[in-house]
Amino acid sequence: MCSHATSLVTAVEQTLSNILLPNETLTAIFLGLSPATLASVARVCRQWRAVAEWILYTNVSISETLSATSLIPYDKTWRCCQSIVSNPHLANALKKLHIRWMWEHGDHYDPHLEIVISNISRAIKLAINLQSLDLYLGLPSLPEGIIPASLVFPKGNAVFHSLRHISLDGIGYLAPHHLAQLLDNVSSIQHLRLSDYRDHLVLLPNSLPSLVSFCGSPHAAATVLPGRPVHSLTLIGQDYVTDADLSRMAMTSIPLRHLDLSAMSVTPTLLRNVSRNLSTIESLRVKLALRHTLHFAHSGIRMLAALSHLLVTFYRLSTLDLSPTHVDYTGLSNTAEELSLCQSWHSARPSLRRIVFPSQIEWGYHEERRTWIPVLPEGSRRRVSVTISPLSRRLTWAICKPHSPHSTLRTKEVMLMYRGS
């Protein structure tokens, strides 16, 4: 029975291999297949293998957990990069290369590391059609000599005409002039993330002409942003930013619109300095460093009322996201106090249209009613908000429920007579 099944499979494979279809047709068919299915398809015939491998190596995403007890550390990374280096046609197919290493015990060096890092460097050099490069290797950014292995990027401007996204984190020590040389030679970069780079960069005035978003330390941002069309900025690293760095961040060729400070602990002083230097911000996401932890059970949210005088300076601000701010009793909220803050902040900054509180509750401004209402994300459970009008002595229940993909909110108000004490 087993031999009959094997013969049948062989006959089917031979029949399929005799069906000669153009590579373009096979590509259109195979694009919807999962990686596991593509691996099976690649065993049918040489033509199918070439097409399947081309698709498989178009988007490469590797995630590995490394430990000292691993028999073959970096196995996935090594095999993938070795295939790319050994097969130039696969290197030409590569458009996305994402590698993420997770270390179990903090060991960052072993005899295999230099070989694997060298293979990664060679694979990157050959991937001339690369569009997205994301490396998170978990290596410390220490001076040269601590870890012998380090990435080597191609020199010259003959490669990477399509590279749009670069994210480098934990890649080991990278000399400032080597990083600057890479950025100077890749003019197509639109999104740049340098998570663990803390120094200033000396770039040519005409480098990074297409950059629209940057994520990195304040020192790096102060040297990358001036003169470039960056409209989105995420700052990480130290919790203190100098006025000099902030003033240089404001020297972009177009107004800076989006600012994310959720990876820092932002004090009122820092937020004041930000509002003074980056007043064109339209969307602000921030994690506040408060002297006391917010807790809604004791009306601690009222401490946020002091933000009103800071919001005045952001004359274009439409979205304020405070969700990263730490709160005790997560999930609880005082609707009346949140509504009061919405109204107070809107009076100070009339351009506000969306506010997310530390309770994770989002409020939106209703233009027709000229009031603020809580907004639930699609698929959320119902939430009932209660407000009491002292004049009409009536109780208003706003029952919010999403009802279609095109509408996130439906509000039904039921007026009930309120019985006072």
GROMACS .gro file of N, CA and C in nm, residues 336 339 343 386-396 415-421:
model
   63
  336ALA      N    1  -1.615   6.149   3.465
  336ALA     CA    2  -1.644   6.290   3.485
  336ALA      C    3  -1.516   6.373   3.484
  339LEU      N    4  -1.371   6.386   3.126
  339LEU     CA    5  -1.449   6.481   3.046
  339LEU      C    6  -1.414   6.625   3.082
  343GLN      N    7  -1.249   6.912   2.828
  343GLN     CA    8  -1.305   7.045   2.807
  343GLN      C    9  -1.205   7.154   2.841
  386VAL      N   10  -2.130   5.778   3.254
  386VAL     CA   11  -2.239   5.845   3.325
  386VAL      C   12  -2.201   5.989   3.354
  387THR      N   13  -2.289   6.083   3.322
  387THR     CA   14  -2.272   6.223   3.361
  387THR      C   15  -2.402   6.272   3.423
  388ILE      N   16  -2.389   6.362   3.520
  388ILE     CA   17  -2.507   6.414   3.591
  388ILE      C   18  -2.518   6.563   3.570
  389SER      N   19  -2.630   6.608   3.523
  389SER     CA   20  -2.654   6.750   3.505
  389SER      C   21  -2.723   6.806   3.629
  390PRO      N   22  -2.660   6.896   3.703
  390PRO     CA   23  -2.721   6.948   3.827
  390PRO      C   24  -2.844   7.035   3.799
  391LEU      N   25  -2.856   7.090   3.677
  391LEU     CA   26  -2.969   7.176   3.647
  391LEU      C   27  -3.095   7.095   3.621
  392SER      N   28  -3.085   6.995   3.535
  392SER     CA   29  -3.203   6.915   3.502
  392SER      C   30  -3.222   6.800   3.598
  393ARG      N   31  -3.120   6.776   3.687
  393ARG     CA   32  -3.125   6.664   3.781
  393ARG      C   33  -3.162   6.536   3.706
  394ARG      N   34  -3.100   6.518   3.591
  394ARG     CA   35  -3.125   6.399   3.512
  394ARG      C   36  -2.995   6.322   3.494
  395LEU      N   37  -3.011   6.196   3.477
  395LEU     CA   38  -2.896   6.107   3.460
  395LEU      C   39  -2.887   6.067   3.314
  396THR      N   40  -2.771   6.092   3.251
  396THR     CA   41  -2.752   6.061   3.110
  396THR      C   42  -2.659   5.941   3.097
  415MET      N   43  -3.248   5.927   2.867
  415MET     CA   44  -3.264   6.022   2.976
  415MET      C   45  -3.350   5.959   3.084
  416LEU      N   46  -3.295   5.948   3.203
  416LEU     CA   47  -3.364   5.891   3.316
  416LEU      C   48  -3.374   5.995   3.426
  417MET      N   49  -3.487   5.998   3.493
  417MET     CA   50  -3.505   6.091   3.603
  417MET      C   51  -3.410   6.050   3.715
  418TYR      N   52  -3.336   6.148   3.762
  418TYR     CA   53  -3.239   6.123   3.868
  418TYR      C   54  -3.303   6.154   4.002
  419ARG      N   55  -3.296   6.056   4.090
  419ARG     CA   56  -3.353   6.074   4.225
  419ARG      C   57  -3.241   6.117   4.319
  420GLY      N   58  -3.245   6.238   4.359
  420GLY     CA   59  -3.141   6.288   4.451
  420GLY      C   60  -3.164   6.236   4.589
  421SER      N   61  -3.062   6.255   4.669
  421SER     CA   62  -3.069   6.206   4.806
  421SER      C   63  -3.161   6.299   4.888
   0.00000   0.00000   0.00000
